[in-house]
XYZ file of C-alpha atoms in Angstrom:
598
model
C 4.200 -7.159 6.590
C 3.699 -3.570 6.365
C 6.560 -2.131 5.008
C 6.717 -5.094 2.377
C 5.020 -2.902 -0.073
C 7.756 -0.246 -0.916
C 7.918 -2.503 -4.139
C 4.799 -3.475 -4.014
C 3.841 0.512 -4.234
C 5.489 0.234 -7.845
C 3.703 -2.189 -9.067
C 0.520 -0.124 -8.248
C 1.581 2.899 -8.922
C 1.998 2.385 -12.859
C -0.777 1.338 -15.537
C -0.004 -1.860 -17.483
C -1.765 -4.082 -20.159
C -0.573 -7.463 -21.070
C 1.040 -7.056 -24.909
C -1.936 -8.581 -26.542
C -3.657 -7.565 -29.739
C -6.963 -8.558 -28.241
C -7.730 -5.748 -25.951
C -10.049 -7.752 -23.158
C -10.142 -6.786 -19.837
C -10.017 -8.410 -16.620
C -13.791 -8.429 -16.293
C -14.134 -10.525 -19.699
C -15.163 -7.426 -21.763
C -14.148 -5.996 -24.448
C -14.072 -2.279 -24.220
C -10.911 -0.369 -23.293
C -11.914 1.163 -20.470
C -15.783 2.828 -19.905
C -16.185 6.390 -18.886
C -19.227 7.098 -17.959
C -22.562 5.685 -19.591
C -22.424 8.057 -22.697
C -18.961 7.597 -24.290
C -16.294 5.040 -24.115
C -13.349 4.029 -27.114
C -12.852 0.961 -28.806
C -9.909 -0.669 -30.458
C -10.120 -1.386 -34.044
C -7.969 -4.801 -34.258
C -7.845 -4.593 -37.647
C -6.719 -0.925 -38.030
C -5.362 -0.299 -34.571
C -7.570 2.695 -34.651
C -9.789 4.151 -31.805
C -13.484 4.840 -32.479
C -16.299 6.014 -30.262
C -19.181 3.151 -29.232
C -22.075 2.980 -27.671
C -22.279 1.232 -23.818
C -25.957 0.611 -24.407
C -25.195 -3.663 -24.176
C -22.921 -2.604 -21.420
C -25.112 -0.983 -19.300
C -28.595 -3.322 -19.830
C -25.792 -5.478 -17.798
C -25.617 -2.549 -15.061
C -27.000 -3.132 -11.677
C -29.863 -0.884 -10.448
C -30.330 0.732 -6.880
C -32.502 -1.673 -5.502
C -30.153 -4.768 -6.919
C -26.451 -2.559 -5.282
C -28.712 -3.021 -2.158
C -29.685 -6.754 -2.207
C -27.031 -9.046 -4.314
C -24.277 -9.707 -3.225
C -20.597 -8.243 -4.066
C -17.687 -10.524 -5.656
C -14.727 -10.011 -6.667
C -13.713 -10.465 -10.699
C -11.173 -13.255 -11.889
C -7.787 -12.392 -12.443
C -5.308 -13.457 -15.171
C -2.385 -15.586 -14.616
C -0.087 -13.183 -16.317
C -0.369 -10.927 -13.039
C 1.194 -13.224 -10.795
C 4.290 -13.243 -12.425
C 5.152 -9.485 -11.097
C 3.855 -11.545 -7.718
C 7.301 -13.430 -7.872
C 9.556 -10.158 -8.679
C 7.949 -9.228 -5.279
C 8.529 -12.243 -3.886
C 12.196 -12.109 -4.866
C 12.594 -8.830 -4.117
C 11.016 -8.876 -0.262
C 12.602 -12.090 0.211
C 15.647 -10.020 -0.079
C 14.558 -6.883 1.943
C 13.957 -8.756 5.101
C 16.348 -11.163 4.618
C 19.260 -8.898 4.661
C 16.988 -6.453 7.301
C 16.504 -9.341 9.443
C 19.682 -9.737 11.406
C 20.376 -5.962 11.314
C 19.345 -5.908 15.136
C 21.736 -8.170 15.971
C 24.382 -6.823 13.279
C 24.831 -3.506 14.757
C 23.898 -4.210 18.714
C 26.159 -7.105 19.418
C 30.310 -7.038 18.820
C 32.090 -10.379 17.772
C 32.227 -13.247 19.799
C 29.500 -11.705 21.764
C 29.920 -12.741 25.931
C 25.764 -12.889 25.760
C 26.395 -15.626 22.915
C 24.505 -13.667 20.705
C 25.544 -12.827 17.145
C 27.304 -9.749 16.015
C 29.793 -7.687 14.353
C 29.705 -3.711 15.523
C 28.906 -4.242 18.966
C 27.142 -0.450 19.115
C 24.767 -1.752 21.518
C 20.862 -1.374 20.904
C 19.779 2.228 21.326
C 22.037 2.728 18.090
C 20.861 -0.828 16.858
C 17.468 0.966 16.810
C 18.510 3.962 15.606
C 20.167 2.506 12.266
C 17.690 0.086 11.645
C 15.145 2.630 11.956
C 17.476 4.808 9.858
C 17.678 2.299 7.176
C 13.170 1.627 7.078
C 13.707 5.329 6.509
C 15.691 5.747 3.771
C 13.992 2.398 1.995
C 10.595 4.376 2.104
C 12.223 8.108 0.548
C 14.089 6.743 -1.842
C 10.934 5.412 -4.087
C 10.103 9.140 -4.213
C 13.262 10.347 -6.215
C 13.198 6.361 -7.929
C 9.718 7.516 -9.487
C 11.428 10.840 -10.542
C 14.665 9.468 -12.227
C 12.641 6.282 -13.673
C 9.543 8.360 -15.295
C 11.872 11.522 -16.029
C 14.617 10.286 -17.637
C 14.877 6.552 -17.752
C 11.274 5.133 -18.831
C 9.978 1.806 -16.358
C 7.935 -1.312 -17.522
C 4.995 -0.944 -16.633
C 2.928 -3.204 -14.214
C -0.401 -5.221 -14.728
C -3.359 -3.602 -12.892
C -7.171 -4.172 -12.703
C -8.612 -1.757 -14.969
C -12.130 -2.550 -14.653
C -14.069 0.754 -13.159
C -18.125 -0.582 -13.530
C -20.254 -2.783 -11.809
C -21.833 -5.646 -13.390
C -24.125 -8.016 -13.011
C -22.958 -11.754 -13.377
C -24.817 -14.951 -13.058
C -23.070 -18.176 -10.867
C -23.215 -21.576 -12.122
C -25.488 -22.008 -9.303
C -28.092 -19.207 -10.479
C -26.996 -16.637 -8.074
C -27.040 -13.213 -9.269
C -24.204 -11.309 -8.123
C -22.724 -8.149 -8.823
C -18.984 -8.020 -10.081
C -17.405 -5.092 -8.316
C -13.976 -3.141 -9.324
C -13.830 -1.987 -5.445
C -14.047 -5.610 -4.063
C -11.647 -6.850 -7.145
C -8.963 -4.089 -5.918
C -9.255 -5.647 -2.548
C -8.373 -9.135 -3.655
C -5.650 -7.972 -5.459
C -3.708 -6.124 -2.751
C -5.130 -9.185 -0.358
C -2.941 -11.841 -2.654
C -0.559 -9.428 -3.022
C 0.542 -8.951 -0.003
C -0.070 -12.862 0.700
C 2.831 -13.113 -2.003
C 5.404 -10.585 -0.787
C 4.570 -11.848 3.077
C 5.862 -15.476 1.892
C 8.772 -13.995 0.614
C 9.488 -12.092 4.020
C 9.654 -15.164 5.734
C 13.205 -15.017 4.132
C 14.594 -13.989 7.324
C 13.876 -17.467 9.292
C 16.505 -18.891 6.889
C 18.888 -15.662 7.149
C 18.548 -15.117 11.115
C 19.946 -19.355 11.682
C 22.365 -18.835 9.367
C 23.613 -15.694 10.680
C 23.562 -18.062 13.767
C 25.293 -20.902 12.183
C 27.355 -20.036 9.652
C 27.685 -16.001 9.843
C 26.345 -12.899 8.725
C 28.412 -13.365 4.934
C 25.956 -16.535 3.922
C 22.880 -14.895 4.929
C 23.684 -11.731 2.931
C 24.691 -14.283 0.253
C 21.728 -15.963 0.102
C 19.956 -12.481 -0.161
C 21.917 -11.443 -3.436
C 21.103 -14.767 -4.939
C 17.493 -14.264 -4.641
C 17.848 -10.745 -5.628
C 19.660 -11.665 -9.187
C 16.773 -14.446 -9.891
C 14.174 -11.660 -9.551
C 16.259 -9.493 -12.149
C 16.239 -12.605 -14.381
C 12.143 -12.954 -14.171
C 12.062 -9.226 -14.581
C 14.429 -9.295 -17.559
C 12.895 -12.150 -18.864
C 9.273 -11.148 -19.104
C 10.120 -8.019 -20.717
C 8.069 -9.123 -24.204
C 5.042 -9.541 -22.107
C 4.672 -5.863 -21.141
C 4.550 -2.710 -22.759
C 7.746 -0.249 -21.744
C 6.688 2.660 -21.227
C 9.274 5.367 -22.261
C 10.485 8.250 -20.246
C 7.678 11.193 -20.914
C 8.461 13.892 -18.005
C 8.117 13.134 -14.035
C 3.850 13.786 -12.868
C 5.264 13.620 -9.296
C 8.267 16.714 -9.886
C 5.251 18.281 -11.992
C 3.172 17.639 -8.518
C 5.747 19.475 -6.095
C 6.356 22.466 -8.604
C 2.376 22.926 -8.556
C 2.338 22.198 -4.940
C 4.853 25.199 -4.615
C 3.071 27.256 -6.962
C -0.271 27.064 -5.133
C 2.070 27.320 -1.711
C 3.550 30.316 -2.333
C 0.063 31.892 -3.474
C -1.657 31.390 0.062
C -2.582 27.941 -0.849
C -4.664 28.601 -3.635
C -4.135 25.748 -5.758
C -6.227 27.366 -9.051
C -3.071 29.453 -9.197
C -0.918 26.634 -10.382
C -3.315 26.402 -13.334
C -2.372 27.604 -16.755
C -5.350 29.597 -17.285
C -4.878 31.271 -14.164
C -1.517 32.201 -14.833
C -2.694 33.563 -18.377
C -5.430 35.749 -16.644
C -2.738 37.132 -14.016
C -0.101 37.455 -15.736
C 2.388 34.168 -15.757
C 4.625 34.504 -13.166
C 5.221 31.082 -13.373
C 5.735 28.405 -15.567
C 3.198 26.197 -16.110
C 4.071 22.821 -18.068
C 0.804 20.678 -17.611
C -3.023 21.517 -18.143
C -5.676 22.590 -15.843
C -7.404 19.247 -15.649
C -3.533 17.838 -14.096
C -4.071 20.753 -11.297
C -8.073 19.573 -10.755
C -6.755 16.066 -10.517
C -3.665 16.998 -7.860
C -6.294 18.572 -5.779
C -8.096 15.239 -5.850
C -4.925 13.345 -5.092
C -4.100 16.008 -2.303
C -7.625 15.179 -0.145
C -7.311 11.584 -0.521
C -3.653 12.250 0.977
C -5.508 13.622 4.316
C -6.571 9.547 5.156
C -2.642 8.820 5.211
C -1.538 11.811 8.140
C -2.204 9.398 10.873
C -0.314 6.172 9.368
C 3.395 7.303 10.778
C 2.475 6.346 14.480
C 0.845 3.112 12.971
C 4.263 2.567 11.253
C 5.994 3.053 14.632
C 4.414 0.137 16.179
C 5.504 -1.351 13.254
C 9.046 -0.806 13.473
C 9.553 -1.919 16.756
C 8.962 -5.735 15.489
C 12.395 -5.243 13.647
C 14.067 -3.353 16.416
C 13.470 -3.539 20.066
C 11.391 -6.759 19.973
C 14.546 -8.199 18.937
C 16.206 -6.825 21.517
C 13.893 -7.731 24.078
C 13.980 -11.535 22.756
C 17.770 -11.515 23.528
C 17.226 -10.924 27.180
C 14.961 -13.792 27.388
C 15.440 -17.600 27.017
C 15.687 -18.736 23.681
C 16.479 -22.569 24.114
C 18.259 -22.763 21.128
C 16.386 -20.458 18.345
C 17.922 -17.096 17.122
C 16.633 -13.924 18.790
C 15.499 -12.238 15.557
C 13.312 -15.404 14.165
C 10.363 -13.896 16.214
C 9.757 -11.328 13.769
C 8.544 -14.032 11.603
C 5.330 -14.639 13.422
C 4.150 -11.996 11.820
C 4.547 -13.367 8.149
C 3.448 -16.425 8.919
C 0.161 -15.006 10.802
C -0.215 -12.685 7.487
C -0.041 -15.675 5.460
C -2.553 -18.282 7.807
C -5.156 -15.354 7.887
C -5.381 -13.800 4.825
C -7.162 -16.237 3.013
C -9.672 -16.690 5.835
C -10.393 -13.226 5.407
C -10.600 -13.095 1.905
C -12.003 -16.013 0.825
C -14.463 -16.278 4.557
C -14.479 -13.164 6.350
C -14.805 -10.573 4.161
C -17.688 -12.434 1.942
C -19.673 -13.345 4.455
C -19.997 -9.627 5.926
C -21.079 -8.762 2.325
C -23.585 -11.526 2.394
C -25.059 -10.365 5.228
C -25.230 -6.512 4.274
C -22.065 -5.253 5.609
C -19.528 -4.062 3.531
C -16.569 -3.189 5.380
C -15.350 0.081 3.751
C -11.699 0.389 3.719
C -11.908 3.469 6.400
C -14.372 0.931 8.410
C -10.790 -1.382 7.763
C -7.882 0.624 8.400
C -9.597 1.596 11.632
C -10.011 -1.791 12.885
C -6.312 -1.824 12.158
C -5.911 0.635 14.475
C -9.466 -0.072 16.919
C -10.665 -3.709 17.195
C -13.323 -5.116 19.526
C -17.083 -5.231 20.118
C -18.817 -3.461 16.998
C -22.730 -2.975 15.957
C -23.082 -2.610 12.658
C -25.898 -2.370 10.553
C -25.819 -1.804 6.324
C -23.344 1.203 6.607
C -20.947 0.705 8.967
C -19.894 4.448 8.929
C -23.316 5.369 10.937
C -22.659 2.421 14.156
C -19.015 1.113 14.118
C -18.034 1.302 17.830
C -14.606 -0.252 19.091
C -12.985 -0.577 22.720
C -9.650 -2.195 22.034
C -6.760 -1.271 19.754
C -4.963 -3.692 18.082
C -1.918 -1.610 17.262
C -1.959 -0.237 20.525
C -2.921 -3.537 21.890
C 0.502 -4.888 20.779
C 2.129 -2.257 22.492
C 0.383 -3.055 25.583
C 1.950 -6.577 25.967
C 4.938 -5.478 24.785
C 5.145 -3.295 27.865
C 3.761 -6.178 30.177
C 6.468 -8.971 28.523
C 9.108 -6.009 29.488
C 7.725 -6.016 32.955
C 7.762 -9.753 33.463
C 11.672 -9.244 32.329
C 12.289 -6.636 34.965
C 10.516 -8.803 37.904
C 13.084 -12.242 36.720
C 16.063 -12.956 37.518
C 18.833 -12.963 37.640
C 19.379 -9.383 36.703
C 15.833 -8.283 36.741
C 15.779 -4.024 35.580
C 19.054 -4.906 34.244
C 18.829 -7.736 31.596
C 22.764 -9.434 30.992
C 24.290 -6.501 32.866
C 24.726 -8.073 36.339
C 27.447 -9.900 37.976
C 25.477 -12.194 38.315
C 24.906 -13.378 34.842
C 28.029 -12.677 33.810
C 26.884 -11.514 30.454
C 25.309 -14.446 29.675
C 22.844 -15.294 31.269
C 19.392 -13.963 30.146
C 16.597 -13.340 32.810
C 14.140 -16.288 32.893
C 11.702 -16.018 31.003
C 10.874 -17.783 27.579
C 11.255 -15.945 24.593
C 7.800 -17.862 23.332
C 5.727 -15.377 25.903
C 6.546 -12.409 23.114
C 4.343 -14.419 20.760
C 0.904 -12.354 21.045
C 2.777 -8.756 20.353
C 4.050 -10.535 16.943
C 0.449 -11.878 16.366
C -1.476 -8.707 17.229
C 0.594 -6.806 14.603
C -0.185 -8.997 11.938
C -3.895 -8.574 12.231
C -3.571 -4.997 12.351
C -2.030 -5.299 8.883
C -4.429 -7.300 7.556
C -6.355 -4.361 8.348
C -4.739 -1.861 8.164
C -1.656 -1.400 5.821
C -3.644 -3.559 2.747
C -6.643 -1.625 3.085
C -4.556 1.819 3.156
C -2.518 0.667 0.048
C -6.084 -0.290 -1.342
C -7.393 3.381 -0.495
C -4.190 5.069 -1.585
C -4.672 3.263 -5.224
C -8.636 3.615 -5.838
C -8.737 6.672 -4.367
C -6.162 8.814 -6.733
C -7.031 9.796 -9.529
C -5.686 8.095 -12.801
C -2.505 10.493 -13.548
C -1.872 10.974 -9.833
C -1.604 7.109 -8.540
C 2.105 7.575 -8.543
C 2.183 10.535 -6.713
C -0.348 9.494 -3.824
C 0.955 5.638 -3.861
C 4.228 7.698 -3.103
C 2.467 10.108 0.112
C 1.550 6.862 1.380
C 4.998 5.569 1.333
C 6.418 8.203 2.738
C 4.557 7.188 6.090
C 6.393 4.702 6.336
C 10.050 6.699 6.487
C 7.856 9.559 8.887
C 7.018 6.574 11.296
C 10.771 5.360 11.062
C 12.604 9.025 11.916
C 9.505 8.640 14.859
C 11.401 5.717 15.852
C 14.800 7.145 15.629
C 13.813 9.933 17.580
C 12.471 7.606 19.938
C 15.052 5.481 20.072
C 17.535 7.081 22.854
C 14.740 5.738 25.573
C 15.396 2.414 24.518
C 17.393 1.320 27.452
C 17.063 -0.401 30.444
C 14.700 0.373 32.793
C 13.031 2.641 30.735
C 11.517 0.633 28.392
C 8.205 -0.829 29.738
C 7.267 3.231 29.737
C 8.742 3.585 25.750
C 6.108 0.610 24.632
C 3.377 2.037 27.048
C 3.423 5.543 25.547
C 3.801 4.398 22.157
C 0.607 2.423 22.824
C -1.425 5.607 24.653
C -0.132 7.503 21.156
C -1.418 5.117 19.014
C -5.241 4.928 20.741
C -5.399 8.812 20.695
C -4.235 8.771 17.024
C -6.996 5.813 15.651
C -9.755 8.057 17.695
C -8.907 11.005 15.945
C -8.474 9.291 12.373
C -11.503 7.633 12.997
C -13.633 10.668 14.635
C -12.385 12.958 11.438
C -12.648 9.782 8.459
C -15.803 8.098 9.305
C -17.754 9.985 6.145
C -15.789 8.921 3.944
C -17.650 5.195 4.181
C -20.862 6.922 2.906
C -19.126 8.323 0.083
C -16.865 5.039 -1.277
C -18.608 3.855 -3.429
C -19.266 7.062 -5.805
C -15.984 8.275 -5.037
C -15.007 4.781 -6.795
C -16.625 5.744 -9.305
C -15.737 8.907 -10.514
C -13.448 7.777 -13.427
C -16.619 6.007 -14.764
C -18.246 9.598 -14.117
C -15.725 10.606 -16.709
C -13.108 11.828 -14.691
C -10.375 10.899 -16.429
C -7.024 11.571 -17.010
C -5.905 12.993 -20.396
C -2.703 14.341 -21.441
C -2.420 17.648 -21.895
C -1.068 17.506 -25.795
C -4.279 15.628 -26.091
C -6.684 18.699 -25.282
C -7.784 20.819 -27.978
C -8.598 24.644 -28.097
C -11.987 23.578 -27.738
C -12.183 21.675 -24.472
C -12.334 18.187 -26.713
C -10.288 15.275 -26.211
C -8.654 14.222 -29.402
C -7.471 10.162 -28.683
C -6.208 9.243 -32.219
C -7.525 10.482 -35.287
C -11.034 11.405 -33.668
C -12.303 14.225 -31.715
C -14.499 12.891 -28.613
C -16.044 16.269 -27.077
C -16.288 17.107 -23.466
C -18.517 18.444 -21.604
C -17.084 21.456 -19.425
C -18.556 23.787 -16.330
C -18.455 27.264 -16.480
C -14.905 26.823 -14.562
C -13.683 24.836 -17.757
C -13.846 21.597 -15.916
C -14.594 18.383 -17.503
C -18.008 16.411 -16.458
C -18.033 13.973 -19.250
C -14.604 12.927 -20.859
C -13.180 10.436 -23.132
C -10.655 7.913 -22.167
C -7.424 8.595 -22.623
C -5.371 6.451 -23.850
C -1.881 6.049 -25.859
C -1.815 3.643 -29.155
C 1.335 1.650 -29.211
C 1.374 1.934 -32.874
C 3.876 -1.889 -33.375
C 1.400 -3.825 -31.163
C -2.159 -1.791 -31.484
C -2.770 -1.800 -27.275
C -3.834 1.034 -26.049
C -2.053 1.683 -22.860
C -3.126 3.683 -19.888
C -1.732 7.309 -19.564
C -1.313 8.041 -16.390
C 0.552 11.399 -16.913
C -0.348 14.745 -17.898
C-alpha cells in the first residue's frame, strides 16, 4: 500500500553498512564504493586506513556499449542482514493500518449503532473522512521534523542500503552473460520491500473483526503489542549497525538555503559560500558549495513528485469513503472496513509476478521499463507500442488510478438505483436504519484491485526514483518531498471531504477520476525525457559526483578522506568533475560509513 512507506522512507533515506571488518559490498566486491573509473578508496583491514587504488580489474569487468545494448539486465543478490529492518517494517505497518483500519468506522458510527455497524463517536462520515484524512496527513509531515530532531540533535541507526553504483558483467551457471545493474538491484529492493510492509498491512483483517467482535480496545491492543516487538528487534539488533551520531540536520540546512536562494529571486548560487564572500555575506552560510550544487540536483528530481498528491487522493479514499460506501451495501456477515485489504493482498499476489516474470522478461526482450515509463502506467495503463526506449512510443488509453475512480462512481450508482432507500442509503423509513440497499458489498472488489496495480506501479517506482535520483547527501531531504505528497493528497481529501454525502457522491469519485487522467497526461507529456536520460543520470555518483563533507574540503579544491589527499578535478565555476568518495572511518570497528551530510 502506498502510504506504507512513511517508515519505509527512513529506511531509505539513511546510508548503512553492516558492522563488519570486511568491507564487501552487495555486488561481491571489495571496494568501498567506485567513483568514477579513475579514483576510488580502499580499506586497509589491517590499519583501518584509506588509500587510493586503481579500478583497472574493476573495469576490464565493465560492460561496453554494444554489450548495455544486447545482454540482459539482473538484479544483484542481497544479504540476509537486510531483511531484518524488513520485519521493523513489518511490525511497524502492521501497526499503522491496524489501528488506521477501523478509524472509518471509529469516528462515523456512535455506540450501539441502529445500522449494526461498529462505533464510538457517531460524527457521521463527512467528518469520518475528514479525520482520517486528517490523521494520513499528519503521519506524512511529521517524518519531516522526525528527520530534523533525529539527525540534529538525537543521532538515528542507520539503515542497510544497496551501495553498489557500476555495472558489471557476470556470468550464470548456465553461461549466460548478463549484466549486474545497481538501477535494476534498487528496484528489487523497494519491490520486496514493499512486499514486506504490504504483509504487515494486512493487520487490519484481524483488527476490523475484532473491532466487530470484541471492540475497538482489543484491536488497538493487538496494535501496541506488535508495536513493542518491533522496538525489541530494533533494540536488539543494535550491534549489527553502525549509530550514527547527531552531526547537524542536511534537511534544516536545505530550507535555510532554499530561503536564501528564495529571497534572492531564486538564484540558488546565492546560497553558496563563495557567493556570499564575493557579495558581501549577508547571510550565513554553514555548508559548502558542493551541498548547494547537490540541493539543486535534489530540487529537479523533486519536479517528478508535483503530480503524486492527486495520485495519493485516490489513494485515500480506500481508507475513507470506500468504507463508507461498503456499509451501505450487504455485507453477509464480514466487517465493512475488511475491503481495504484487497489491496494488500493484490500487492502481495502480484509483486512477485512482476518481479521475478514481468519485469525480466520486458528486459529480455529489449524493453526496459524506466521508472517514469512505471509511475505513468500507475497513473495510464492500456494498449502500449514500445520499441527499445519506451520514452520515444509509450501510448496509453486507460488510467488505472482514474480507472478505480470510475467504478467507484458506477458501484455508487448501482447503490442509488437499489432499494430500499436508493439516493439515500440507511436514511429511509423504510430501512429503519438498518437495512442497507441491496447490493453485495463483493461488487466493490475491482476499485480495491485497480488500486493495487497502480501501486505496483506507481508508488514503488516513485520511492525508487525519489532514492536513485538524489544525490548522496540529499536522499533524506528528497525521500522527505516525496513524503510530503502523501499529507498534500490527504488535506486534498479533507478539503474534499464536505461532498461526501449522499447523493452527491457518484459526482465526488467521477471528478476525482477526470482530475486524475488530466494530471497523468500532463506528468507524462512534461516527464517522458527523463527515460532517455536514466541511465546516466544513475550514474552520476560513479561520474564522481559525490557527496563530501564540507570539513573534508581543503583550500585547494581536494578531498582529504583520512590521512590522504585525493585531488579533484574542478570547472572554472569551482565544481567538482572527478571526486573521491567520501566516507567517515569508524575508528573502534574500521567501516567506513557513508556520509550523507554536508
Amino acid at each position: 500500500m502506498s502510504d506504507r512507506a512513511a517508515e519505509l522512507a527512513e529506511f531509505h533515506a539513511a546510508e548503512v553498512q553492516p558492522r563488519r571488518l570486511s568491507m564487501r559490498d552487495m555486488a561481491g566486491g571489495t571496494a568501498l564504493d567506485s567513483v568514477g573509473a579513475k579514483s576510488t578508496v580502499f580499506l586497509d583491514e589491517k590499519t583501518g586506513a584509506t588509500s587510493p587504488a586503481s579500478l583497472s580489474s574493476f573495469d576490464d569487468n565493465e560492460p561496453t556499449e554494444e554489450e548495455r545494448a544486447t545482454l540482459r539486465f539482473v538484479a544483484d543478490k542481497l544479504p540476509w542482514a537486510t531483511f531484518l529492518v524488513a520485519v521493523i517494517e513489518l511490525c511497524e505497518r502492521f501497526t499503522y493500518y491496524g489501528v488506521s483500519g477501523p478509524f472509518q468506522n471509529y469516528i462515523q458510527h456512535s455506540y450501539n449503532d441502529p445500522s449494526g455497524l461498529p462505533g464510538a463517536l457517531g460524527l457521521g462520515q463527512v467528518a469520518a473522512t475528514g479525520l482520517t484524512d486528517f490523521f494520513l496527513f499528519w503521519c506524512y509531515l511529521t517524518p519531516i521534523g522526525g528527520a530534523i530532531v533525529s539527525d540534529q540533535f538525537l543521532g538515528k541507526y542507520n539503515t542497510i542500503i544497496y551501495r553498489g553504483n557500476k555495472q558489471k558483467i557476470r556470468v550464470e551457471t548456465n553461461g549466460e552473460r548478463v549484466i549486474v545493474d545497481p538501477g535494476v538491484t534498487v528496484q528489487r529492493i523497494y519491490m520486496i520491500f514493499y512486499l514486506c510492509i504490504n504483509i504487515g498491512g494486512l493487520s487490519s483483517i484481524a483488527t476490523t473483526e475484532m473491532e466487530k467482535n470484541t471492540g475497538f480496545w482489543s484491536a488497538f491492543l493487538l496494535c501496541l503489542l506488535m508495536f513493542c516487538v518491533g522496538i525489541a528487534v530494533l533494540v536488539g539488533g543494535k550491534k549489527y549497525y553502525v549509530v550514527r551520531p547527531p552531526r547537524g540536520g542536511v534537511i534544516l540546512n536545505a530550507f535555510r538555503a532554499c530561503w536564501v536562494g528564495l529571497v534572492n529571486k531564486g538564484n540558488m548560487d546565492a546560497a553558496k559560500p563563495s557567493y556570499q564572500e564575493e557579495h558581501g555575506r549577508k547571510h550565513k552560510t554553514p555548508w559548502s558549495d558542493l551541498f548547494i550544487d547537490e540541493l539543486k540536483r535534489g530540487l529537479v528530481a523533486c519536479k517528478v513528485f508535483v503530480f503524486f498528491p492527486v495520485y495519493w487522493l485516490v489513494y485515500g479514499q480506500m481508507l475513507t469513503n470506500l468504507v463508507s460506501q461498503a456499509g451501505s451495501m450487504e455485507l453477509h456477515g464480514i466487517p465493512n472496513d475488511i475491503m481495504q485489504n484487497i489491496d494488500g493482498l493484490t500487492i502481495i499476489i502480484f509483486i512477485p509476478i512482476m518481479d521475478r516474470l514481468v519485469y525480466p522478461g520486458l528486459r529480455k526482450i529489449g524493453i526496459p521499463f524506466r521508472p517514469i515509463t512505471r509511475i505513468t502506467m500507475g497513473f495510464v495503463f492500456g494498449k502500449s507500442c514500445y520499441q527499445r526506449n519506451p520514452a520515444s512510443s509509450f501510448r496509453a488509453n486507460m488510467n488505472l488510478a482514474a480507472l478505480s475512480m470510475a467504478y467507484a462512481a458506477i458501484t455508487q450508482h448501482l447503490i442509488y438505483a437499489a432499494g430500499p432507500c436508493y439516493d439515500a442509503p440507511l436514511a429511509c423509513p423504510a430501512a429503519d436504519e438498518t437495512t442497507p440497499n441491496q447490493v453485495h458489498v463483493a461488487v466493490q472488489t475491482p476499485a480495491y484491485f485497480l488500486i493495487a496495480l497502480s501501486e505496483i506501479f506507481a508508488s514503488i517506482s516513485g520511492l525508487e526514483y525519489a532514492f536513485t535520483k538524489a544525490p548522496p547527501s540529499m536522499k533524506s531531504f528528497v525521500m522527505s518531498i516525496f513524503l510530503f505528497q502523501t499529507a498534500l493528497g490527504s488535506a486534498l481529501g479533507i478539503a474534499l471531504a464536505p461532498t461526501a454525502t449522499d447523493p452527491k457522491q457518484v459526482w465526488m469519485y467521477t471528478g476525482i477520476g477526470i482530475a486524475t487522467i488530466i494530471t497523468a497526461a500532463l506528468f507524462w507529456f512534461l516527464f517522458k525525457h527523463y527515460n532517455a536520460t536514466e541511465v546516466s543520470m544513475n550514474q552520476l555518483d560513479e561520474n564522481g559526483q559525490v557527496a563530501v563533507k564540507a570539513h573534508d574540503i581543503n583550500a585547494r579544491g581536494a578531498v582529504v578522506v583520512g590521512e590522504g589527499d585525493h585531488h579533484v578535478r574542478a570547472d572554472d565555476h569551482g565544481s567538482s568533475t572527478h571526486a573521491a568518495a567520501s566516507r567517515a572511518l569508524d575508528k573502534k570497528s574500521g567501516v567506513a560509513t557513508g556520509a550523507d551530510h554536508v
